[in-house]
Amino acid sequence: REVMGFGDVKLLAAIGAFLGWRAVLFALFAGATVGSVVGLLGALAGRREWSARIPFGPYLALGAMLWLAAGPQCLSWYWTVLEAFLHKAP
């Protein structure tokens, strides 16, 4: 069973060509996170079956737009939080 179609790969290639490899990683993780939250909320609200397929392309595009809006700042915030969490752990 395919998880990601070839169109998603082409979209990631276009994001990488225009915005760079960091934007590809950011768009992939941000898109997966937002898509998961939307899918989970839709399933919990009863609007969608648990096994329903969700198109991934719009969430990849949203991740790329988030990168354009505030990607480097989000990465900086993430590393700051991660560093504080790691220093806090015993």
JSON list of N, CA, C and O in Angstrom, two decimals, residues 20-73:
[
{"chain": "A", "resi": 20, "resn": "GLY", "atom": "N", "xyz": [15.24, 25.34, -0.99]},
{"chain": "A", "resi": 20, "resn": "GLY", "atom": "CA", "xyz": [16.39, 24.69, -0.38]},
{"chain": "A", "resi": 20, "resn": "GLY", "atom": "C", "xyz": [16.02, 23.44, 0.40]},
{"chain": "A", "resi": 20, "resn": "GLY", "atom": "O", "xyz": [14.86, 23.17, 0.68]},
{"chain": "A", "resi": 21, "resn": "TRP", "atom": "N", "xyz": [17.04, 22.68, 0.77]},
{"chain": "A", "resi": 21, "resn": "TRP", "atom": "CA", "xyz": [16.82, 21.39, 1.42]},
{"chain": "A", "resi": 21, "resn": "TRP", "atom": "C", "xyz": [16.25, 21.53, 2.83]},
{"chain": "A", "resi": 21, "resn": "TRP", "atom": "O", "xyz": [15.50, 20.68, 3.28]},
{"chain": "A", "resi": 22, "resn": "ARG", "atom": "N", "xyz": [16.58, 22.60, 3.52]},
{"chain": "A", "resi": 22, "resn": "ARG", "atom": "CA", "xyz": [16.01, 22.80, 4.86]},
{"chain": "A", "resi": 22, "resn": "ARG", "atom": "C", "xyz": [14.51, 23.00, 4.78]},
{"chain": "A", "resi": 22, "resn": "ARG", "atom": "O", "xyz": [13.75, 22.54, 5.65]},
{"chain": "A", "resi": 23, "resn": "ALA", "atom": "N", "xyz": [14.06, 23.69, 3.75]},
{"chain": "A", "resi": 23, "resn": "ALA", "atom": "CA", "xyz": [12.63, 23.90, 3.56]},
{"chain": "A", "resi": 23, "resn": "ALA", "atom": "C", "xyz": [11.92, 22.58, 3.27]},
{"chain": "A", "resi": 23, "resn": "ALA", "atom": "O", "xyz": [10.77, 22.38, 3.69]},
{"chain": "A", "resi": 24, "resn": "VAL", "atom": "N", "xyz": [12.58, 21.66, 2.57]},
{"chain": "A", "resi": 24, "resn": "VAL", "atom": "CA", "xyz": [11.99, 20.36, 2.29]},
{"chain": "A", "resi": 24, "resn": "VAL", "atom": "C", "xyz": [11.76, 19.60, 3.59]},
{"chain": "A", "resi": 24, "resn": "VAL", "atom": "O", "xyz": [10.66, 19.06, 3.83]},
{"chain": "A", "resi": 25, "resn": "LEU", "atom": "N", "xyz": [12.77, 19.56, 4.44]},
{"chain": "A", "resi": 25, "resn": "LEU", "atom": "CA", "xyz": [12.62, 18.86, 5.72]},
{"chain": "A", "resi": 25, "resn": "LEU", "atom": "C", "xyz": [11.55, 19.52, 6.58]},
{"chain": "A", "resi": 25, "resn": "LEU", "atom": "O", "xyz": [10.72, 18.84, 7.19]},
{"chain": "A", "resi": 26, "resn": "PHE", "atom": "N", "xyz": [11.57, 20.84, 6.62]},
{"chain": "A", "resi": 26, "resn": "PHE", "atom": "CA", "xyz": [10.57, 21.57, 7.41]},
{"chain": "A", "resi": 26, "resn": "PHE", "atom": "C", "xyz": [9.17, 21.32, 6.88]},
{"chain": "A", "resi": 26, "resn": "PHE", "atom": "O", "xyz": [8.24, 21.05, 7.64]},
{"chain": "A", "resi": 27, "resn": "ALA", "atom": "N", "xyz": [8.99, 21.42, 5.55]},
{"chain": "A", "resi": 27, "resn": "ALA", "atom": "CA", "xyz": [7.67, 21.21, 4.95]},
{"chain": "A", "resi": 27, "resn": "ALA", "atom": "C", "xyz": [7.18, 19.79, 5.19]},
{"chain": "A", "resi": 27, "resn": "ALA", "atom": "O", "xyz": [6.00, 19.57, 5.45]},
{"chain": "A", "resi": 28, "resn": "LEU", "atom": "N", "xyz": [8.08, 18.82, 5.12]},
{"chain": "A", "resi": 28, "resn": "LEU", "atom": "CA", "xyz": [7.71, 17.42, 5.34]},
{"chain": "A", "resi": 28, "resn": "LEU", "atom": "C", "xyz": [7.21, 17.21, 6.76]},
{"chain": "A", "resi": 28, "resn": "LEU", "atom": "O", "xyz": [6.13, 16.63, 6.99]},
{"chain": "A", "resi": 29, "resn": "PHE", "atom": "N", "xyz": [7.97, 17.68, 7.74]},
{"chain": "A", "resi": 29, "resn": "PHE", "atom": "CA", "xyz": [7.57, 17.49, 9.13]},
{"chain": "A", "resi": 29, "resn": "PHE", "atom": "C", "xyz": [6.38, 18.37, 9.52]},
{"chain": "A", "resi": 29, "resn": "PHE", "atom": "O", "xyz": [5.48, 17.91, 10.23]},
{"chain": "A", "resi": 30, "resn": "ALA", "atom": "N", "xyz": [6.37, 19.61, 9.08]},
{"chain": "A", "resi": 30, "resn": "ALA", "atom": "CA", "xyz": [5.24, 20.49, 9.40]},
{"chain": "A", "resi": 30, "resn": "ALA", "atom": "C", "xyz": [3.97, 19.98, 8.73]},
{"chain": "A", "resi": 30, "resn": "ALA", "atom": "O", "xyz": [2.90, 19.97, 9.35]},
{"chain": "A", "resi": 31, "resn": "GLY", "atom": "N", "xyz": [4.08, 19.54, 7.48]},
{"chain": "A", "resi": 31, "resn": "GLY", "atom": "CA", "xyz": [2.92, 19.00, 6.78]},
{"chain": "A", "resi": 31, "resn": "GLY", "atom": "C", "xyz": [2.38, 17.74, 7.43]},
{"chain": "A", "resi": 31, "resn": "GLY", "atom": "O", "xyz": [1.17, 17.56, 7.56]},
{"chain": "A", "resi": 32, "resn": "ALA", "atom": "N", "xyz": [3.28, 16.87, 7.86]},
{"chain": "A", "resi": 32, "resn": "ALA", "atom": "CA", "xyz": [2.85, 15.65, 8.54]},
{"chain": "A", "resi": 32, "resn": "ALA", "atom": "C", "xyz": [2.19, 15.97, 9.87]},
{"chain": "A", "resi": 32, "resn": "ALA", "atom": "O", "xyz": [1.17, 15.35, 10.24]},
{"chain": "A", "resi": 33, "resn": "THR", "atom": "N", "xyz": [2.73, 16.93, 10.59]},
{"chain": "A", "resi": 33, "resn": "THR", "atom": "CA", "xyz": [2.16, 17.31, 11.88]},
{"chain": "A", "resi": 33, "resn": "THR", "atom": "C", "xyz": [0.77, 17.92, 11.71]},
{"chain": "A", "resi": 33, "resn": "THR", "atom": "O", "xyz": [-0.19, 17.51, 12.37]},
{"chain": "A", "resi": 34, "resn": "VAL", "atom": "N", "xyz": [0.65, 18.89, 10.82]},
{"chain": "A", "resi": 34, "resn": "VAL", "atom": "CA", "xyz": [-0.64, 19.55, 10.60]},
{"chain": "A", "resi": 34, "resn": "VAL", "atom": "C", "xyz": [-1.65, 18.56, 10.03]},
{"chain": "A", "resi": 34, "resn": "VAL", "atom": "O", "xyz": [-2.81, 18.52, 10.46]},
{"chain": "A", "resi": 35, "resn": "GLY", "atom": "N", "xyz": [-1.23, 17.74, 9.08]},
{"chain": "A", "resi": 35, "resn": "GLY", "atom": "CA", "xyz": [-2.14, 16.74, 8.50]},
{"chain": "A", "resi": 35, "resn": "GLY", "atom": "C", "xyz": [-2.61, 15.73, 9.53]},
{"chain": "A", "resi": 35, "resn": "GLY", "atom": "O", "xyz": [-3.78, 15.32, 9.52]},
{"chain": "A", "resi": 36, "resn": "SER", "atom": "N", "xyz": [-1.73, 15.34, 10.42]},
{"chain": "A", "resi": 36, "resn": "SER", "atom": "CA", "xyz": [-2.12, 14.40, 11.47]},
{"chain": "A", "resi": 36, "resn": "SER", "atom": "C", "xyz": [-3.14, 15.01, 12.42]},
{"chain": "A", "resi": 36, "resn": "SER", "atom": "O", "xyz": [-4.11, 14.37, 12.80]},
{"chain": "A", "resi": 37, "resn": "VAL", "atom": "N", "xyz": [-2.89, 16.26, 12.80]},
{"chain": "A", "resi": 37, "resn": "VAL", "atom": "CA", "xyz": [-3.83, 16.94, 13.71]},
{"chain": "A", "resi": 37, "resn": "VAL", "atom": "C", "xyz": [-5.19, 17.10, 13.03]},
{"chain": "A", "resi": 37, "resn": "VAL", "atom": "O", "xyz": [-6.23, 16.81, 13.63]},
{"chain": "A", "resi": 38, "resn": "VAL", "atom": "N", "xyz": [-5.21, 17.54, 11.79]},
{"chain": "A", "resi": 38, "resn": "VAL", "atom": "CA", "xyz": [-6.47, 17.73, 11.07]},
{"chain": "A", "resi": 38, "resn": "VAL", "atom": "C", "xyz": [-7.19, 16.39, 10.89]},
{"chain": "A", "resi": 38, "resn": "VAL", "atom": "O", "xyz": [-8.40, 16.29, 11.09]},
{"chain": "A", "resi": 39, "resn": "GLY", "atom": "N", "xyz": [-6.46, 15.35, 10.51]},
{"chain": "A", "resi": 39, "resn": "GLY", "atom": "CA", "xyz": [-7.06, 14.04, 10.34]},
{"chain": "A", "resi": 39, "resn": "GLY", "atom": "C", "xyz": [-7.61, 13.48, 11.64]},
{"chain": "A", "resi": 39, "resn": "GLY", "atom": "O", "xyz": [-8.71, 12.91, 11.67]},
{"chain": "A", "resi": 40, "resn": "LEU", "atom": "N", "xyz": [-6.86, 13.64, 12.71]},
{"chain": "A", "resi": 40, "resn": "LEU", "atom": "CA", "xyz": [-7.31, 13.15, 14.01]},
{"chain": "A", "resi": 40, "resn": "LEU", "atom": "C", "xyz": [-8.56, 13.91, 14.48]},
{"chain": "A", "resi": 40, "resn": "LEU", "atom": "O", "xyz": [-9.52, 13.30, 14.95]},
{"chain": "A", "resi": 41, "resn": "LEU", "atom": "N", "xyz": [-8.54, 15.22, 14.35]},
{"chain": "A", "resi": 41, "resn": "LEU", "atom": "CA", "xyz": [-9.71, 16.00, 14.74]},
{"chain": "A", "resi": 41, "resn": "LEU", "atom": "C", "xyz": [-10.93, 15.66, 13.88]},
{"chain": "A", "resi": 41, "resn": "LEU", "atom": "O", "xyz": [-12.05, 15.58, 14.39]},
{"chain": "A", "resi": 42, "resn": "GLY", "atom": "N", "xyz": [-10.71, 15.44, 12.59]},
{"chain": "A", "resi": 42, "resn": "GLY", "atom": "CA", "xyz": [-11.82, 15.05, 11.72]},
{"chain": "A", "resi": 42, "resn": "GLY", "atom": "C", "xyz": [-12.38, 13.69, 12.08]},
{"chain": "A", "resi": 42, "resn": "GLY", "atom": "O", "xyz": [-13.60, 13.49, 12.06]},
{"chain": "A", "resi": 43, "resn": "ALA", "atom": "N", "xyz": [-11.51, 12.75, 12.43]},
{"chain": "A", "resi": 43, "resn": "ALA", "atom": "CA", "xyz": [-11.97, 11.43, 12.83]},
{"chain": "A", "resi": 43, "resn": "ALA", "atom": "C", "xyz": [-12.70, 11.47, 14.17]},
{"chain": "A", "resi": 43, "resn": "ALA", "atom": "O", "xyz": [-13.72, 10.80, 14.35]},
{"chain": "A", "resi": 44, "resn": "LEU", "atom": "N", "xyz": [-12.18, 12.24, 15.10]},
{"chain": "A", "resi": 44, "resn": "LEU", "atom": "CA", "xyz": [-12.83, 12.35, 16.41]},
{"chain": "A", "resi": 44, "resn": "LEU", "atom": "C", "xyz": [-14.18, 13.05, 16.32]},
{"chain": "A", "resi": 44, "resn": "LEU", "atom": "O", "xyz": [-15.10, 12.75, 17.08]},
{"chain": "A", "resi": 45, "resn": "ALA", "atom": "N", "xyz": [-14.29, 13.99, 15.39]},
{"chain": "A", "resi": 45, "resn": "ALA", "atom": "CA", "xyz": [-15.56, 14.71, 15.21]},
{"chain": "A", "resi": 45, "resn": "ALA", "atom": "C", "xyz": [-16.56, 13.88, 14.41]},
{"chain": "A", "resi": 45, "resn": "ALA", "atom": "O", "xyz": [-17.72, 14.28, 14.28]},
{"chain": "A", "resi": 46, "resn": "GLY", "atom": "N", "xyz": [-16.14, 12.75, 13.87]},
{"chain": "A", "resi": 46, "resn": "GLY", "atom": "CA", "xyz": [-17.03, 11.88, 13.12]},
{"chain": "A", "resi": 46, "resn": "GLY", "atom": "C", "xyz": [-17.21, 12.27, 11.67]},
{"chain": "A", "resi": 46, "resn": "GLY", "atom": "O", "xyz": [-18.07, 11.75, 10.99]},
{"chain": "A", "resi": 47, "resn": "ARG", "atom": "N", "xyz": [-16.41, 13.17, 11.18]},
{"chain": "A", "resi": 47, "resn": "ARG", "atom": "CA", "xyz": [-16.51, 13.61, 9.79]},
{"chain": "A", "resi": 47, "resn": "ARG", "atom": "C", "xyz": [-15.71, 12.74, 8.84]},
{"chain": "A", "resi": 47, "resn": "ARG", "atom": "O", "xyz": [-15.85, 12.86, 7.63]},
{"chain": "A", "resi": 48, "resn": "ARG", "atom": "N", "xyz": [-14.88, 11.88, 9.36]},
{"chain": "A", "resi": 48, "resn": "ARG", "atom": "CA", "xyz": [-13.98, 11.09, 8.52]},
{"chain": "A", "resi": 48, "resn": "ARG", "atom": "C", "xyz": [-13.78, 9.72, 9.16]},
{"chain": "A", "resi": 48, "resn": "ARG", "atom": "O", "xyz": [-13.74, 9.59, 10.36]},
{"chain": "A", "resi": 49, "resn": "GLU", "atom": "N", "xyz": [-13.64, 8.72, 8.31]},
{"chain": "A", "resi": 49, "resn": "GLU", "atom": "CA", "xyz": [-13.33, 7.37, 8.80]},
{"chain": "A", "resi": 49, "resn": "GLU", "atom": "C", "xyz": [-11.88, 7.32, 9.25]},
{"chain": "A", "resi": 49, "resn": "GLU", "atom": "O", "xyz": [-11.03, 8.05, 8.74]},
{"chain": "A", "resi": 50, "resn": "TRP", "atom": "N", "xyz": [-11.58, 6.46, 10.20]},
{"chain": "A", "resi": 50, "resn": "TRP", "atom": "CA", "xyz": [-10.20, 6.32, 10.67]},
{"chain": "A", "resi": 50, "resn": "TRP", "atom": "C", "xyz": [-9.28, 5.85, 9.56]},
{"chain": "A", "resi": 50, "resn": "TRP", "atom": "O", "xyz": [-8.10, 6.20, 9.54]},
{"chain": "A", "resi": 51, "resn": "SER", "atom": "N", "xyz": [-9.79, 5.05, 8.63]},
{"chain": "A", "resi": 51, "resn": "SER", "atom": "CA", "xyz": [-8.94, 4.51, 7.57]},
{"chain": "A", "resi": 51, "resn": "SER", "atom": "C", "xyz": [-8.98, 5.34, 6.29]},
{"chain": "A", "resi": 51, "resn": "SER", "atom": "O", "xyz": [-8.43, 4.93, 5.28]},
{"chain": "A", "resi": 52, "resn": "ALA", "atom": "N", "xyz": [-9.63, 6.49, 6.31]},
{"chain": "A", "resi": 52, "resn": "ALA", "atom": "CA", "xyz": [-9.76, 7.32, 5.11]},
{"chain": "A", "resi": 52, "resn": "ALA", "atom": "C", "xyz": [-8.41, 7.90, 4.71]},
{"chain": "A", "resi": 52, "resn": "ALA", "atom": "O", "xyz": [-7.57, 8.22, 5.55]},
{"chain": "A", "resi": 53, "resn": "ARG", "atom": "N", "xyz": [-8.22, 8.02, 3.43]},
{"chain": "A", "resi": 53, "resn": "ARG", "atom": "CA", "xyz": [-6.99, 8.63, 2.92]},
{"chain": "A", "resi": 53, "resn": "ARG", "atom": "C", "xyz": [-7.11, 10.14, 2.95]},
{"chain": "A", "resi": 53, "resn": "ARG", "atom": "O", "xyz": [-8.15, 10.70, 2.61]},
{"chain": "A", "resi": 54, "resn": "ILE", "atom": "N", "xyz": [-6.02, 10.78, 3.32]},
{"chain": "A", "resi": 54, "resn": "ILE", "atom": "CA", "xyz": [-5.98, 12.23, 3.39]},
{"chain": "A", "resi": 54, "resn": "ILE", "atom": "C", "xyz": [-4.94, 12.70, 2.38]},
{"chain": "A", "resi": 54, "resn": "ILE", "atom": "O", "xyz": [-3.79, 12.25, 2.42]},
{"chain": "A", "resi": 55, "resn": "PRO", "atom": "N", "xyz": [-5.28, 13.60, 1.45]},
{"chain": "A", "resi": 55, "resn": "PRO", "atom": "CA", "xyz": [-4.28, 14.11, 0.52]},
{"chain": "A", "resi": 55, "resn": "PRO", "atom": "C", "xyz": [-3.17, 14.86, 1.26]},
{"chain": "A", "resi": 55, "resn": "PRO", "atom": "O", "xyz": [-3.44, 15.66, 2.16]},
{"chain": "A", "resi": 56, "resn": "PHE", "atom": "N", "xyz": [-1.93, 14.56, 0.91]},
{"chain": "A", "resi": 56, "resn": "PHE", "atom": "CA", "xyz": [-0.79, 15.11, 1.62]},
{"chain": "A", "resi": 56, "resn": "PHE", "atom": "C", "xyz": [-0.25, 16.38, 0.97]},
{"chain": "A", "resi": 56, "resn": "PHE", "atom": "O", "xyz": [0.37, 17.21, 1.62]},
{"chain": "A", "resi": 57, "resn": "GLY", "atom": "N", "xyz": [-0.51, 16.57, -0.31]},
{"chain": "A", "resi": 57, "resn": "GLY", "atom": "CA", "xyz": [0.01, 17.72, -1.04]},
{"chain": "A", "resi": 57, "resn": "GLY", "atom": "C", "xyz": [-0.35, 19.06, -0.44]},
{"chain": "A", "resi": 57, "resn": "GLY", "atom": "O", "xyz": [0.52, 19.94, -0.30]},
{"chain": "A", "resi": 58, "resn": "PRO", "atom": "N", "xyz": [-1.62, 19.29, -0.07]},
{"chain": "A", "resi": 58, "resn": "PRO", "atom": "CA", "xyz": [-1.96, 20.59, 0.52]},
{"chain": "A", "resi": 58, "resn": "PRO", "atom": "C", "xyz": [-1.20, 20.86, 1.82]},
{"chain": "A", "resi": 58, "resn": "PRO", "atom": "O", "xyz": [-0.85, 22.01, 2.10]},
{"chain": "A", "resi": 59, "resn": "TYR", "atom": "N", "xyz": [-0.93, 19.83, 2.59]},
{"chain": "A", "resi": 59, "resn": "TYR", "atom": "CA", "xyz": [-0.20, 20.02, 3.84]},
{"chain": "A", "resi": 59, "resn": "TYR", "atom": "C", "xyz": [1.29, 20.27, 3.58]},
{"chain": "A", "resi": 59, "resn": "TYR", "atom": "O", "xyz": [1.93, 21.01, 4.33]},
{"chain": "A", "resi": 60, "resn": "LEU", "atom": "N", "xyz": [1.83, 19.67, 2.52]},
{"chain": "A", "resi": 60, "resn": "LEU", "atom": "CA", "xyz": [3.20, 19.99, 2.13]},
{"chain": "A", "resi": 60, "resn": "LEU", "atom": "C", "xyz": [3.30, 21.45, 1.69]},
{"chain": "A", "resi": 60, "resn": "LEU", "atom": "O", "xyz": [4.25, 22.15, 2.04]},
{"chain": "A", "resi": 61, "resn": "ALA", "atom": "N", "xyz": [2.32, 21.89, 0.91]},
{"chain": "A", "resi": 61, "resn": "ALA", "atom": "CA", "xyz": [2.30, 23.28, 0.46]},
{"chain": "A", "resi": 61, "resn": "ALA", "atom": "C", "xyz": [2.17, 24.23, 1.65]},
{"chain": "A", "resi": 61, "resn": "ALA", "atom": "O", "xyz": [2.84, 25.27, 1.70]},
{"chain": "A", "resi": 62, "resn": "LEU", "atom": "N", "xyz": [1.34, 23.85, 2.63]},
{"chain": "A", "resi": 62, "resn": "LEU", "atom": "CA", "xyz": [1.21, 24.67, 3.84]},
{"chain": "A", "resi": 62, "resn": "LEU", "atom": "C", "xyz": [2.53, 24.72, 4.60]},
{"chain": "A", "resi": 62, "resn": "LEU", "atom": "O", "xyz": [2.94, 25.78, 5.08]},
{"chain": "A", "resi": 63, "resn": "GLY", "atom": "N", "xyz": [3.23, 23.58, 4.68]},
{"chain": "A", "resi": 63, "resn": "GLY", "atom": "CA", "xyz": [4.54, 23.56, 5.33]},
{"chain": "A", "resi": 63, "resn": "GLY", "atom": "C", "xyz": [5.54, 24.46, 4.63]},
{"chain": "A", "resi": 63, "resn": "GLY", "atom": "O", "xyz": [6.32, 25.16, 5.27]},
{"chain": "A", "resi": 64, "resn": "ALA", "atom": "N", "xyz": [5.50, 24.48, 3.28]},
{"chain": "A", "resi": 64, "resn": "ALA", "atom": "CA", "xyz": [6.40, 25.37, 2.53]},
{"chain": "A", "resi": 64, "resn": "ALA", "atom": "C", "xyz": [6.04, 26.84, 2.78]},
{"chain": "A", "resi": 64, "resn": "ALA", "atom": "O", "xyz": [6.94, 27.68, 2.91]},
{"chain": "A", "resi": 65, "resn": "MET", "atom": "N", "xyz": [4.76, 27.13, 2.87]},
{"chain": "A", "resi": 65, "resn": "MET", "atom": "CA", "xyz": [4.36, 28.52, 3.14]},
{"chain": "A", "resi": 65, "resn": "MET", "atom": "C", "xyz": [4.74, 28.92, 4.56]},
{"chain": "A", "resi": 65, "resn": "MET", "atom": "O", "xyz": [5.13, 30.07, 4.79]},
{"chain": "A", "resi": 66, "resn": "LEU", "atom": "N", "xyz": [4.64, 28.00, 5.50]},
{"chain": "A", "resi": 66, "resn": "LEU", "atom": "CA", "xyz": [5.10, 28.28, 6.86]},
{"chain": "A", "resi": 66, "resn": "LEU", "atom": "C", "xyz": [6.60, 28.56, 6.87]},
{"chain": "A", "resi": 66, "resn": "LEU", "atom": "O", "xyz": [7.07, 29.42, 7.63]},
{"chain": "A", "resi": 67, "resn": "TRP", "atom": "N", "xyz": [7.35, 27.82, 6.06]},
{"chain": "A", "resi": 67, "resn": "TRP", "atom": "CA", "xyz": [8.79, 28.06, 5.96]},
{"chain": "A", "resi": 67, "resn": "TRP", "atom": "C", "xyz": [9.06, 29.47, 5.44]},
{"chain": "A", "resi": 67, "resn": "TRP", "atom": "O", "xyz": [9.94, 30.17, 5.96]},
{"chain": "A", "resi": 68, "resn": "LEU", "atom": "N", "xyz": [8.31, 29.88, 4.43]},
{"chain": "A", "resi": 68, "resn": "LEU", "atom": "CA", "xyz": [8.49, 31.22, 3.89]},
{"chain": "A", "resi": 68, "resn": "LEU", "atom": "C", "xyz": [8.14, 32.29, 4.92]},
{"chain": "A", "resi": 68, "resn": "LEU", "atom": "O", "xyz": [8.79, 33.33, 4.99]},
{"chain": "A", "resi": 69, "resn": "ALA", "atom": "N", "xyz": [7.11, 32.04, 5.71]},
{"chain": "A", "resi": 69, "resn": "ALA", "atom": "CA", "xyz": [6.65, 33.03, 6.68]},
{"chain": "A", "resi": 69, "resn": "ALA", "atom": "C", "xyz": [7.56, 33.11, 7.89]},
{"chain": "A", "resi": 69, "resn": "ALA", "atom": "O", "xyz": [7.91, 34.21, 8.34]},
{"chain": "A", "resi": 70, "resn": "ALA", "atom": "N", "xyz": [7.94, 31.94, 8.44]},
{"chain": "A", "resi": 70, "resn": "ALA", "atom": "CA", "xyz": [8.70, 31.98, 9.70]},
{"chain": "A", "resi": 70, "resn": "ALA", "atom": "C", "xyz": [9.52, 30.72, 9.94]},
{"chain": "A", "resi": 70, "resn": "ALA", "atom": "O", "xyz": [9.73, 30.33, 11.08]},
{"chain": "A", "resi": 71, "resn": "GLY", "atom": "N", "xyz": [9.99, 30.09, 8.88]},
{"chain": "A", "resi": 71, "resn": "GLY", "atom": "CA", "xyz": [10.74, 28.83, 9.03]},
{"chain": "A", "resi": 71, "resn": "GLY", "atom": "C", "xyz": [11.99, 28.92, 9.89]},
{"chain": "A", "resi": 71, "resn": "GLY", "atom": "O", "xyz": [12.12, 28.18, 10.87]},
{"chain": "A", "resi": 72, "resn": "PRO", "atom": "N", "xyz": [12.91, 29.82, 9.57]},
{"chain": "A", "resi": 72, "resn": "PRO", "atom": "CA", "xyz": [14.13, 29.90, 10.39]},
{"chain": "A", "resi": 72, "resn": "PRO", "atom": "C", "xyz": [13.85, 30.26, 11.85]},
{"chain": "A", "resi": 72, "resn": "PRO", "atom": "O", "xyz": [14.50, 29.74, 12.75]},
{"chain": "A", "resi": 73, "resn": "GLN", "atom": "N", "xyz": [12.85, 31.11, 12.07]},
{"chain": "A", "resi": 73, "resn": "GLN", "atom": "CA", "xyz": [12.50, 31.45, 13.44]},
{"chain": "A", "resi": 73, "resn": "GLN", "atom": "C", "xyz": [11.91, 30.24, 14.18]},
{"chain": "A", "resi": 73, "resn": "GLN", "atom": "O", "xyz": [12.19, 30.03, 15.36]}
]
